PDB file of C-alpha atoms and ligand atoms in Angstrom:
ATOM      1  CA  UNK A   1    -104.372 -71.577 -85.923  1.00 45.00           C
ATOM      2  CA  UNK A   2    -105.367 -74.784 -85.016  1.00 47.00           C
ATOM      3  CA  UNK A   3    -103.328 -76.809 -82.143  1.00 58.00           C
ATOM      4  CA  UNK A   4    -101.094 -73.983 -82.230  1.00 77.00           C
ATOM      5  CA  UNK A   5     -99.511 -73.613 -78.721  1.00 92.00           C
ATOM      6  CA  UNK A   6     -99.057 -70.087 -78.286  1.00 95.00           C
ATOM      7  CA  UNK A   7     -98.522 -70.138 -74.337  1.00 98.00           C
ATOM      8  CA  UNK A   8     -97.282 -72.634 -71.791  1.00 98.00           C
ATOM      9  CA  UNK A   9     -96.624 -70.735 -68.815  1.00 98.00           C
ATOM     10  CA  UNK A  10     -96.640 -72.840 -65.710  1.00 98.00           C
ATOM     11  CA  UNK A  11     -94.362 -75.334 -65.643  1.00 98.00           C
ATOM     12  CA  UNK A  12     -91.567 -77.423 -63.047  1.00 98.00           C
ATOM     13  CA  UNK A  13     -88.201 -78.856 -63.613  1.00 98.00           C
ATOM     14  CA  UNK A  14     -86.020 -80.866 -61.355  1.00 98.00           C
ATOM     15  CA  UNK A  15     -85.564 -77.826 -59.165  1.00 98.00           C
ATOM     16  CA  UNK A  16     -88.986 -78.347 -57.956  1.00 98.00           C
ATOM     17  CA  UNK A  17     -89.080 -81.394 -55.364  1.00 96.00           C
ATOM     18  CA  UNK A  18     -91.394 -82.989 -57.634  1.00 95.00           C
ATOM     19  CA  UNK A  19     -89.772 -82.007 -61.172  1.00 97.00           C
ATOM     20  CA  UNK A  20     -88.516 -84.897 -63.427  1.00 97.00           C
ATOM     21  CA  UNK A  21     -86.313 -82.887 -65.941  1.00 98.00           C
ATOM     22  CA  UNK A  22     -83.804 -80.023 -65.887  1.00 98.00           C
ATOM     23  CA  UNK A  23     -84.729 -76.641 -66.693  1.00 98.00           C
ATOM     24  CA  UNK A  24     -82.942 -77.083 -70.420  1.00 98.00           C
ATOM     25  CA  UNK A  25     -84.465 -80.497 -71.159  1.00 98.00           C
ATOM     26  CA  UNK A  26     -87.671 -78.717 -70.271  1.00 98.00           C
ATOM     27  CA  UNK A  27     -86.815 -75.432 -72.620  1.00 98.00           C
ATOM     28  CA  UNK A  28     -85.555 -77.637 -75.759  1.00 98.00           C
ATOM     29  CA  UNK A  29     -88.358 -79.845 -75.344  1.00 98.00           C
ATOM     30  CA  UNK A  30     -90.504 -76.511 -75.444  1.00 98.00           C
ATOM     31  CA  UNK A  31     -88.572 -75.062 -78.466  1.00 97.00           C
ATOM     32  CA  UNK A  32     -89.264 -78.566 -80.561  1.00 97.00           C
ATOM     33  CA  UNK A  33     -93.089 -78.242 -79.852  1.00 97.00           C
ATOM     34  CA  UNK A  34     -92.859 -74.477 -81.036  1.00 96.00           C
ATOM     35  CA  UNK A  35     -94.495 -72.933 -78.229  1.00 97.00           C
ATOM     36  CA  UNK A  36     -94.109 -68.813 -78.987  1.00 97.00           C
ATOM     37  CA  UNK A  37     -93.882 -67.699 -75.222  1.00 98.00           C
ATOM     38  CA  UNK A  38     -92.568 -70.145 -72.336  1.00 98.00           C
ATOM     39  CA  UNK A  39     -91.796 -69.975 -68.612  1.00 98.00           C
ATOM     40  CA  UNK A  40     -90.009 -72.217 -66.109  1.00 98.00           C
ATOM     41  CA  UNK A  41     -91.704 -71.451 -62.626  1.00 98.00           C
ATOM     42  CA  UNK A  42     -90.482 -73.771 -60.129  1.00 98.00           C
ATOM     43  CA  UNK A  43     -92.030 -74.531 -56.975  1.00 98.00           C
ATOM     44  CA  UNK A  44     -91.174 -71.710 -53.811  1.00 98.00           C
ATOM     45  CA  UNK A  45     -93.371 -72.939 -51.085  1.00 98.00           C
ATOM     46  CA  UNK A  46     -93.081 -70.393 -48.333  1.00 98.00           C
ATOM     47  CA  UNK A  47     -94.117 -72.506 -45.318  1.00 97.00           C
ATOM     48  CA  UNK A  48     -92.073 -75.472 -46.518  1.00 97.00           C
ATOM     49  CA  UNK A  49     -89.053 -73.209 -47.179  1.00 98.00           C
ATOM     50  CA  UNK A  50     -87.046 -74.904 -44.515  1.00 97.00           C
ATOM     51  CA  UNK A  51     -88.378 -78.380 -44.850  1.00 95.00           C
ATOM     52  CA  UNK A  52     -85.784 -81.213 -44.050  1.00 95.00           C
ATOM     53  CA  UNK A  53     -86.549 -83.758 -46.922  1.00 94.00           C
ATOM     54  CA  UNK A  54     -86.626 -80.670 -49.461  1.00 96.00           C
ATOM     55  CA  UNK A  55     -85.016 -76.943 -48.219  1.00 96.00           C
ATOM     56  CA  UNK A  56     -85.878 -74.598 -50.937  1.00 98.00           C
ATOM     57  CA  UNK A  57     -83.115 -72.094 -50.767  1.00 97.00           C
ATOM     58  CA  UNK A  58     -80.415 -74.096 -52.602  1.00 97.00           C
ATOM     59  CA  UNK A  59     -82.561 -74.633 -55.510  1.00 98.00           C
ATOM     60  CA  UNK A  60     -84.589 -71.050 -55.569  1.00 98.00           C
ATOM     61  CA  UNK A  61     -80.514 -70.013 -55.646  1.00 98.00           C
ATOM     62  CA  UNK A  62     -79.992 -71.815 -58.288  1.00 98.00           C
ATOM     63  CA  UNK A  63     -83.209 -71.300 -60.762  1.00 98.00           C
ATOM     64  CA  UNK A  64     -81.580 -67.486 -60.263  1.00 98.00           C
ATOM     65  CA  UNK A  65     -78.616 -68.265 -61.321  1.00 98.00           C
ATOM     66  CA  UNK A  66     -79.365 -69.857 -64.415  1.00 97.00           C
ATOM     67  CA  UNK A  67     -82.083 -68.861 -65.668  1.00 98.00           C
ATOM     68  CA  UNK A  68     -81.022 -65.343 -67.074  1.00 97.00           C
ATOM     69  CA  UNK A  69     -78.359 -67.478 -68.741  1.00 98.00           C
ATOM     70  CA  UNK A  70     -80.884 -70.030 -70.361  1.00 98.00           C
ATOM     71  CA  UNK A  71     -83.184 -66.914 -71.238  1.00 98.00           C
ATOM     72  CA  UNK A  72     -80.006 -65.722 -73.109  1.00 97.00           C
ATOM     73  CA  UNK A  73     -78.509 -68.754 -74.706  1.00 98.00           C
ATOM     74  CA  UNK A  74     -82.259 -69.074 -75.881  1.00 98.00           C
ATOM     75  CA  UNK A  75     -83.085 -66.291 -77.189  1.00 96.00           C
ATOM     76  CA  UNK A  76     -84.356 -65.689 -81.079  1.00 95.00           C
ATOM     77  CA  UNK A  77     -85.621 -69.258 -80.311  1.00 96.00           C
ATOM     78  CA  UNK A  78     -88.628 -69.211 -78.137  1.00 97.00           C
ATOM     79  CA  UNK A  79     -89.796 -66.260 -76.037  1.00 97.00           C
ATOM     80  CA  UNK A  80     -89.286 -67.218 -71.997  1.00 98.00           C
ATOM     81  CA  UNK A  81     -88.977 -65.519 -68.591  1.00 97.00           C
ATOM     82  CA  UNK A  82     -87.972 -65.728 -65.428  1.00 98.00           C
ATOM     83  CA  UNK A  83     -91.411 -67.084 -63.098  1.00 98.00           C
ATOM     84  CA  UNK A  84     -92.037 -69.017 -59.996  1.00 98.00           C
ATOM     85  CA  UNK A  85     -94.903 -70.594 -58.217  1.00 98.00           C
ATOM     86  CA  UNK A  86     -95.117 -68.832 -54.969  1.00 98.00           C
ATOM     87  CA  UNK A  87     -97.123 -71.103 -52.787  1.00 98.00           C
ATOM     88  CA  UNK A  88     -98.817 -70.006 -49.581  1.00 98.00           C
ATOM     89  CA  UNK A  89     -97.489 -66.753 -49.358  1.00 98.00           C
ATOM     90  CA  UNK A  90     -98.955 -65.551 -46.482  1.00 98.00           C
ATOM     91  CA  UNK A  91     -97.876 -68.090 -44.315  1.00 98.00           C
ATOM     92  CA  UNK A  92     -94.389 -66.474 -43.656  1.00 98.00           C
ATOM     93  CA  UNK A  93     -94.719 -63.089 -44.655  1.00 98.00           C
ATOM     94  CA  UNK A  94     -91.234 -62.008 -43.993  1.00 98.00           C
ATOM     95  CA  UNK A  95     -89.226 -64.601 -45.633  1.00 98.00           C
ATOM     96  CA  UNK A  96     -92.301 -64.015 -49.022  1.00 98.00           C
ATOM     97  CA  UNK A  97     -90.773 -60.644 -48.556  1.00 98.00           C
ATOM     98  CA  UNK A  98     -87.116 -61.438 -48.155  1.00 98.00           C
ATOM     99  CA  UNK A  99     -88.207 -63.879 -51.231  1.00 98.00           C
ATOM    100  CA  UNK A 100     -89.452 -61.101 -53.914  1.00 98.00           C
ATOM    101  CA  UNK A 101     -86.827 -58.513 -52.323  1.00 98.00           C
ATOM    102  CA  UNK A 102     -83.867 -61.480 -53.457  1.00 98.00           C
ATOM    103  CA  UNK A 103     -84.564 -62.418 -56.556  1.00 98.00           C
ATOM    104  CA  UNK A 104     -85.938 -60.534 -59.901  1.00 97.00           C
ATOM    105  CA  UNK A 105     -88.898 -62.394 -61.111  1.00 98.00           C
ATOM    106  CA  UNK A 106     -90.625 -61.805 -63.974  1.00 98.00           C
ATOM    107  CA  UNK A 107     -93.528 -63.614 -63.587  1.00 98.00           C
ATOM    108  CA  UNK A 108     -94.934 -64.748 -60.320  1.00 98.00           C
ATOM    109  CA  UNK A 109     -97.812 -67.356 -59.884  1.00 98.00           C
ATOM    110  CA  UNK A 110     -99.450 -66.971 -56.545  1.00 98.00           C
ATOM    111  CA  UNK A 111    -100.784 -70.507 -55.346  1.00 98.00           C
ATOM    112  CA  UNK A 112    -102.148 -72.399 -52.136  1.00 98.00           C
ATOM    113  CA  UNK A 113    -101.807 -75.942 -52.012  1.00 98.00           C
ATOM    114  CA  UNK A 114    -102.375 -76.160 -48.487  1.00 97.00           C
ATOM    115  CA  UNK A 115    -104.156 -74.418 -46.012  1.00 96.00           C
ATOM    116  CA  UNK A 116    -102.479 -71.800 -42.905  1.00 95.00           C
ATOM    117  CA  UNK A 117    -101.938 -75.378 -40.692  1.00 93.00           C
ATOM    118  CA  UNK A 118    -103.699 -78.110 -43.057  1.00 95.00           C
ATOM    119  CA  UNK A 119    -101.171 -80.178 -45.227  1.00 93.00           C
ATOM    120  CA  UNK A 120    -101.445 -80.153 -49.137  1.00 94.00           C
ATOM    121  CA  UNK A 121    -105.220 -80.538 -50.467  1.00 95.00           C
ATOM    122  CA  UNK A 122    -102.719 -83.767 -52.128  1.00 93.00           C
ATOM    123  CA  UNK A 123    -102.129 -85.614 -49.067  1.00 93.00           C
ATOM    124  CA  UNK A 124    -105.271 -85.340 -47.099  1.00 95.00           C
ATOM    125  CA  UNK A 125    -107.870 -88.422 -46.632  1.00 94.00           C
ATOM    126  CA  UNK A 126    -111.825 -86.423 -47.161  1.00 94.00           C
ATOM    127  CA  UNK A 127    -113.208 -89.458 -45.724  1.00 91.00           C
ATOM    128  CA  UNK A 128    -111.603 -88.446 -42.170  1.00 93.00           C
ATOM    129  CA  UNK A 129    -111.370 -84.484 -43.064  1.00 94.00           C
ATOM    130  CA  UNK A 130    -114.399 -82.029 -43.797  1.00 95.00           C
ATOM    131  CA  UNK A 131    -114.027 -80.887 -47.410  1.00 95.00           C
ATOM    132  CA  UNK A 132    -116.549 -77.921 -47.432  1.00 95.00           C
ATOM    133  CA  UNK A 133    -114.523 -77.017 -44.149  1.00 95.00           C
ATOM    134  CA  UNK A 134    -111.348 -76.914 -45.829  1.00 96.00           C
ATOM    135  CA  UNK A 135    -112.867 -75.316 -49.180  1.00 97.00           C
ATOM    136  CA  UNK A 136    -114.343 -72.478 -47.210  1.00 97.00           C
ATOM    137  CA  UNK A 137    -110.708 -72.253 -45.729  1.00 97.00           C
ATOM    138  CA  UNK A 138    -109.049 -72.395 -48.918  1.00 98.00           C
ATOM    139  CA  UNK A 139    -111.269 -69.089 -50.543  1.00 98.00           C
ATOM    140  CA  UNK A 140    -110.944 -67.331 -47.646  1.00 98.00           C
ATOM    141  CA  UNK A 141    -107.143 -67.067 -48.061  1.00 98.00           C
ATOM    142  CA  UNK A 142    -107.067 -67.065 -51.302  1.00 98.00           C
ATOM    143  CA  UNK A 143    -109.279 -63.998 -50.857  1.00 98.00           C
ATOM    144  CA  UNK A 144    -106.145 -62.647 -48.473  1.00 98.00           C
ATOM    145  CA  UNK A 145    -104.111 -63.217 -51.203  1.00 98.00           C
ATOM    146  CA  UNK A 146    -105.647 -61.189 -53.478  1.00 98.00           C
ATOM    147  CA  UNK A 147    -105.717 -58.809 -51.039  1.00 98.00           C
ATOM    148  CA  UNK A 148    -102.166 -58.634 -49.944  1.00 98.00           C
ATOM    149  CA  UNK A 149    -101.317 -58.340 -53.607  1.00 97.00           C
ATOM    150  CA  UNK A 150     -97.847 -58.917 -54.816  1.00 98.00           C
ATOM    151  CA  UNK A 151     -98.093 -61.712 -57.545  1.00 98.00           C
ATOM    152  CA  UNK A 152     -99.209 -61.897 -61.250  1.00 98.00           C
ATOM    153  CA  UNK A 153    -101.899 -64.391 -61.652  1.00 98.00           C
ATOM    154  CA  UNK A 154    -103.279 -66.509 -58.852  1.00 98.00           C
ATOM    155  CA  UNK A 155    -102.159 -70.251 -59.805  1.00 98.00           C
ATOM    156  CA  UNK A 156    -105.227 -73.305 -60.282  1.00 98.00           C
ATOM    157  CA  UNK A 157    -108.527 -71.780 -59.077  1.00 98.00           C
ATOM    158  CA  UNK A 158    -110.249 -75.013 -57.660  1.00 97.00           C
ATOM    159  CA  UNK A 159    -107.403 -77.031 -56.458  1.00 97.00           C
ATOM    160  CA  UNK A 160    -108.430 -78.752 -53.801  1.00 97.00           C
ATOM    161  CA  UNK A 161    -111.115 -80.141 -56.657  1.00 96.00           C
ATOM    162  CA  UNK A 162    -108.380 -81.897 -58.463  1.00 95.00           C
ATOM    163  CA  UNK A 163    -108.448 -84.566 -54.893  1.00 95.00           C
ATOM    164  CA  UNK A 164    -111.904 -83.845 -53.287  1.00 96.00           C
ATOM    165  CA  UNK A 165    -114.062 -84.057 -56.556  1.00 95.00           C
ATOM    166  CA  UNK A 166    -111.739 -85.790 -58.994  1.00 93.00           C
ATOM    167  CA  UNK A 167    -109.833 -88.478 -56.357  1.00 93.00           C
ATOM    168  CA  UNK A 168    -112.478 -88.885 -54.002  1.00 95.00           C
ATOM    169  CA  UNK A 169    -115.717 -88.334 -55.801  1.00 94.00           C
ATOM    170  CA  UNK A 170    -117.083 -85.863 -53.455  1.00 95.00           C
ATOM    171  CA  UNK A 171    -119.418 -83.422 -54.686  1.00 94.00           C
ATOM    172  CA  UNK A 172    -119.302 -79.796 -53.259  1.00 95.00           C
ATOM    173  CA  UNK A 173    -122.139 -77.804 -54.011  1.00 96.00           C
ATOM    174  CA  UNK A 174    -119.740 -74.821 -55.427  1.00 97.00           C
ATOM    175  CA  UNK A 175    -122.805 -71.951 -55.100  1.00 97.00           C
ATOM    176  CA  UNK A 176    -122.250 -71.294 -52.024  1.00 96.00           C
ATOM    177  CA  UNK A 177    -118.905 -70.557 -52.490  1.00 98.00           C
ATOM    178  CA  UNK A 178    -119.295 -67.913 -55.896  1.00 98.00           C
ATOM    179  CA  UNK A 179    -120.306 -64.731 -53.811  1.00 98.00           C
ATOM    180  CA  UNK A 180    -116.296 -65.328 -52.260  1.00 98.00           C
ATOM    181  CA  UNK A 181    -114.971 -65.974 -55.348  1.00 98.00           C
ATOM    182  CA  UNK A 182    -116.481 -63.500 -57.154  1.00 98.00           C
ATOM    183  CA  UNK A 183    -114.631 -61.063 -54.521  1.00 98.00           C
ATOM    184  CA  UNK A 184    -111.566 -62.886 -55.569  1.00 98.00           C
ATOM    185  CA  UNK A 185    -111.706 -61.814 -58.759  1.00 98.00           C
ATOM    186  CA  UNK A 186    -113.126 -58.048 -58.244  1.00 98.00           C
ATOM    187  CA  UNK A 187    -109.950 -58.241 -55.809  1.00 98.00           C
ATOM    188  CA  UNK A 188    -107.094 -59.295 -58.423  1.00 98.00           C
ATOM    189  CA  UNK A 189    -108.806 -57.083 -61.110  1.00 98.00           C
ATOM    190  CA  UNK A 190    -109.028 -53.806 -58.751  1.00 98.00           C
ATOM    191  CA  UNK A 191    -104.974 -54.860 -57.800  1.00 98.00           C
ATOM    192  CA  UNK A 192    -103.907 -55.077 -61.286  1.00 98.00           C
ATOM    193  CA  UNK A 193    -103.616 -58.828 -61.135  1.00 98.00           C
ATOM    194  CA  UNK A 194    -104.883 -61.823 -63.115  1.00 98.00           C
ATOM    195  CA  UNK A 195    -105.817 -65.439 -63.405  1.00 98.00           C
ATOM    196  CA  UNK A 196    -104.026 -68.379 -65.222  1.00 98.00           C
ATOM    197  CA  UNK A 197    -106.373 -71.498 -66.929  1.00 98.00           C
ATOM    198  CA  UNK A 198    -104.498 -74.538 -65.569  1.00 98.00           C
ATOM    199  CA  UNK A 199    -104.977 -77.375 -68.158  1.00 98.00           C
ATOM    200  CA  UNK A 200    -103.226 -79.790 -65.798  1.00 98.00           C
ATOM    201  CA  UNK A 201    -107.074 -81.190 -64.915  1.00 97.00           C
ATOM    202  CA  UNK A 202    -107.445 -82.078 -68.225  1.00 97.00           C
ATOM    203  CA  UNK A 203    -105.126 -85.344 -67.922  1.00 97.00           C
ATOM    204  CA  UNK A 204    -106.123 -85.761 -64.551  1.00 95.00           C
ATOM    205  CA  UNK A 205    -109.597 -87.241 -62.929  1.00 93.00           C
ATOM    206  CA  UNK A 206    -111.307 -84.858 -62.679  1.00 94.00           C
ATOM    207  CA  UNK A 207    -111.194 -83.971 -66.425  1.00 96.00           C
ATOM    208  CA  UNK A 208    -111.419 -79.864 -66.362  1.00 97.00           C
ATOM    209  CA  UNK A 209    -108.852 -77.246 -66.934  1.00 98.00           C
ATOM    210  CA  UNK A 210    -108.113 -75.618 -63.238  1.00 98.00           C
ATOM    211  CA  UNK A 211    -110.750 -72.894 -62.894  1.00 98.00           C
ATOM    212  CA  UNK A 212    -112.948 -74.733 -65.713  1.00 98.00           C
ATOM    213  CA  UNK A 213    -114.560 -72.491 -68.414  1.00 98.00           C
ATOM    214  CA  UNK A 214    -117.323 -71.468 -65.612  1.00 98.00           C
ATOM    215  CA  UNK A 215    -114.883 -69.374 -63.571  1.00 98.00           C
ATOM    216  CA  UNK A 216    -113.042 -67.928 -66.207  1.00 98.00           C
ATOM    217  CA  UNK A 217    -116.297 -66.555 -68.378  1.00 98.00           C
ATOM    218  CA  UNK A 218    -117.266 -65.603 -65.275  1.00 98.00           C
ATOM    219  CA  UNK A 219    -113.730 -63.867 -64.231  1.00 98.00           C
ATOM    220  CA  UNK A 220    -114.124 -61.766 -67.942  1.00 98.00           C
ATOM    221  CA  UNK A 221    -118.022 -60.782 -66.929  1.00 98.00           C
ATOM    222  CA  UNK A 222    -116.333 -59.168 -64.210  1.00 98.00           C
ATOM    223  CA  UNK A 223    -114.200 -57.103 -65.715  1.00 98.00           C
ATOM    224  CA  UNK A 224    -110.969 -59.697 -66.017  1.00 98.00           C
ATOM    225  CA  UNK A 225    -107.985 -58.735 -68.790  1.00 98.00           C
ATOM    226  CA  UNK A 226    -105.465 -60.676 -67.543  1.00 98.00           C
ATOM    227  CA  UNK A 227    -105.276 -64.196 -68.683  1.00 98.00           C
ATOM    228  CA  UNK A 228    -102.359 -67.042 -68.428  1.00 98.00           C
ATOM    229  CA  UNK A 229    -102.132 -70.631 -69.343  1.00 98.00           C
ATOM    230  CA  UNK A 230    -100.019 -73.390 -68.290  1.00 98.00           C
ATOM    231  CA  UNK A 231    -100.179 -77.230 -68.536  1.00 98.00           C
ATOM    232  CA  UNK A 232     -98.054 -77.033 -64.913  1.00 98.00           C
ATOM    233  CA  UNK A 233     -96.051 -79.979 -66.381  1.00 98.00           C
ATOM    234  CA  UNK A 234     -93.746 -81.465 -64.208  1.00 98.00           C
ATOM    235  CA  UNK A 235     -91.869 -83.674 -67.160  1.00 98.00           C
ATOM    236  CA  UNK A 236     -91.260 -82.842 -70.896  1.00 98.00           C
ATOM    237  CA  UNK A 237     -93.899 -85.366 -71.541  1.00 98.00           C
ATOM    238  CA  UNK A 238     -96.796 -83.316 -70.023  1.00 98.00           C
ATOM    239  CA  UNK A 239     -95.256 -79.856 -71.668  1.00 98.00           C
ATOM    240  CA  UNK A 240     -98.415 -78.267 -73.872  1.00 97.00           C
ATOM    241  CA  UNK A 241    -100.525 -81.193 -73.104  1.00 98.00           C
ATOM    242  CA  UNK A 242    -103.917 -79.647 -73.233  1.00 98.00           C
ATOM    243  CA  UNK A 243    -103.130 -75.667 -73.931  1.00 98.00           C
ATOM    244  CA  UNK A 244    -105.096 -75.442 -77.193  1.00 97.00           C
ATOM    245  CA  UNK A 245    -107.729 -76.693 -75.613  1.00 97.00           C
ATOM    246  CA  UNK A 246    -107.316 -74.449 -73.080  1.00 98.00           C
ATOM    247  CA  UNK A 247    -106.873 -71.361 -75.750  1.00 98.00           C
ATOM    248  CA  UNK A 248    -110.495 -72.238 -77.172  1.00 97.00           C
ATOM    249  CA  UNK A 249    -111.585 -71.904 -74.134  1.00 98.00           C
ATOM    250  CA  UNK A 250    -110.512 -68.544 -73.480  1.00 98.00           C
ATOM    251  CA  UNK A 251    -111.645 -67.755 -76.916  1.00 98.00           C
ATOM    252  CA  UNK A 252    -115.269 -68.835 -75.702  1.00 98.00           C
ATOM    253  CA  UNK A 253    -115.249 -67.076 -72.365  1.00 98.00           C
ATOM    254  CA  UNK A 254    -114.451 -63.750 -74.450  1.00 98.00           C
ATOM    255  CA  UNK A 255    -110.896 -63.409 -74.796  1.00 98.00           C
ATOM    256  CA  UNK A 256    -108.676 -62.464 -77.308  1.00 98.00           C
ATOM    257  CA  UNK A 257    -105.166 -61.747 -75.600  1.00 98.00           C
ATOM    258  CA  UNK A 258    -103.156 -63.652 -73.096  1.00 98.00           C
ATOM    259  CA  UNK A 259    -100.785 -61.898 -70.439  1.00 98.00           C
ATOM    260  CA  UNK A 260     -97.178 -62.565 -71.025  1.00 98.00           C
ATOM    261  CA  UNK A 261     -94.920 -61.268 -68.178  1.00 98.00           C
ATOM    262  CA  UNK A 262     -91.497 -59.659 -68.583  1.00 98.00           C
ATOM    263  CA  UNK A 263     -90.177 -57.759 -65.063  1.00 98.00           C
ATOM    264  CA  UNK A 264     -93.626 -58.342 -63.753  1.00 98.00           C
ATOM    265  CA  UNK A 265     -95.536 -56.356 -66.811  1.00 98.00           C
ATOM    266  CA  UNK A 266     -98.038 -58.085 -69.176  1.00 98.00           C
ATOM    267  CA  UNK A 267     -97.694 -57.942 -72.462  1.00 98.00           C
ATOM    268  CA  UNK A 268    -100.473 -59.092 -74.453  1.00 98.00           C
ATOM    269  CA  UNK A 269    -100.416 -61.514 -76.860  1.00 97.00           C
ATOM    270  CA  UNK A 270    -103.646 -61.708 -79.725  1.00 97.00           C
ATOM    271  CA  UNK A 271    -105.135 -65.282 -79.743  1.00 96.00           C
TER     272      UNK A 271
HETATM  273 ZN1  LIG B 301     -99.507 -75.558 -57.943  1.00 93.46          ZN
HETATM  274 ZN1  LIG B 302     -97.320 -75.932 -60.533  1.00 93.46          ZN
END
């Protein structure tokens, strides 16, 4: 079906700090452009939790309360759970637990947007910083991650890209780095876990889905089932941008199903 969006599974509303719309602008908005299987996962970064311009509790809170409501009033409609992006997990391992022991996810995006004591890949200047430093940083605990074990899909492969490549024209010779992340994947695959195709890179600079079609035929060579997709808009404008591209491309890389999470079990959906 062509320009069909079937998935759209990464996505923020204005209980993320850097959301636009509310959660229900952002579900009609996904009803009207007839996407089949939908999920709000607002931003829960664990080493920012008690940050003074932005404290996440209040809003975490409140995506709990509602959302089970939304899911409801929605339902027959469009097919949604319960997710979050769970960013830097690792980097206060009691309150992650205290997180996931609180609240009843059904879909859980592990990310890293900034490394154990860097800031976010976002806000750092790679003509003062070393960027194959802070890339061999970033697989290294992404490698942890997938490790440690207790999300879905690890969010954005290649993130810091989206700045070092696409903002600031650096080139990093990435074959250096594919023994590591081929241990990433063997890791999430052995632990039950997957990998989402970002397609946020697509409207971006640097002009690839987040891992591009590289990683992900590469991810299914290994032995990779479980497969997600998100545009990871922040504003009903961005919602589906760029997800049947992002379909084809899992199509070419050898899939045929994408993971759907409902209490933290795929289902899998025929593309
Ligand atoms: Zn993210
Ligand atoms: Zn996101």
């Amino acid at each position: 079906m062509e320009n069909k969006i079937i998935m759209d599974v990464h996505n923020h509303s204005d209980l993320s700090p850097d959301g636009r719309n509310s959660p229900e602008e952002m579900i009609r908005r996904a009803c009207e452009l007839g996407i089949s299987y939908y999920a709000l996962t607002d931003h829960l970064e664990i080493n920012k939790f008690y940050d003074e311009e932005y404290p996440y509790e209040e809003p975490v809170k409140r995506a709990s309360e509602i959302m089970p409501e939304l899911i409801a009033k929605y339902d027959g409609k469009i097919n949604m759970c319960y997710g979050v992006e769970l960013g830097q997990p690792l980097q206060d391992m009691a309150l992650t637990e205290r997180m996931l022991s609180s609240y009843k996810y059904d879909f859980i995006i592990g990310s890293l947007h900034m490394c154990s004591g860097w800031d976010d890949f976002y806000f750092l200047d790679y003509g003062k910083v070393d960027a194959d430093m802070l890339m061999k940083l970033y697989f290294e605990e992404l490698l942890e991650m997938a490790c440690w074990g207790k999300f879905d899909v690890l969010g954005h492969l290649t993130y810091p890209l989206r700045y070092i490549t696409g903002l600031f024209g650096i080139r990093i010779d990435m074959d250096k780095y594919l023994p590591i992340i081929k241990e990433i994947f063997s890791t999430l695959i052995k632990n039950g876990m997957g990998i989402e195709i970002n397609s946020s890179g697509l409207r971006q600079q640097i002009g690839v889905p987040l891992p591009d079609e590289y990683y992900v035929t590469l991810y299914r060579e290994l032995g990779g089932k479980i497969l997600t997709i998100g545009s990871d808009a922040h504003c009903t404008e961005d919602l589906g941008k760029g997800i049947a591209q992002c379909t084809e491309m899992a199509k070419r890389s050898g899939f045929e199903y994408l993971a759907f999470y409902k209490n933290r079990v795929p289902e899998f959906i025929k593309i």
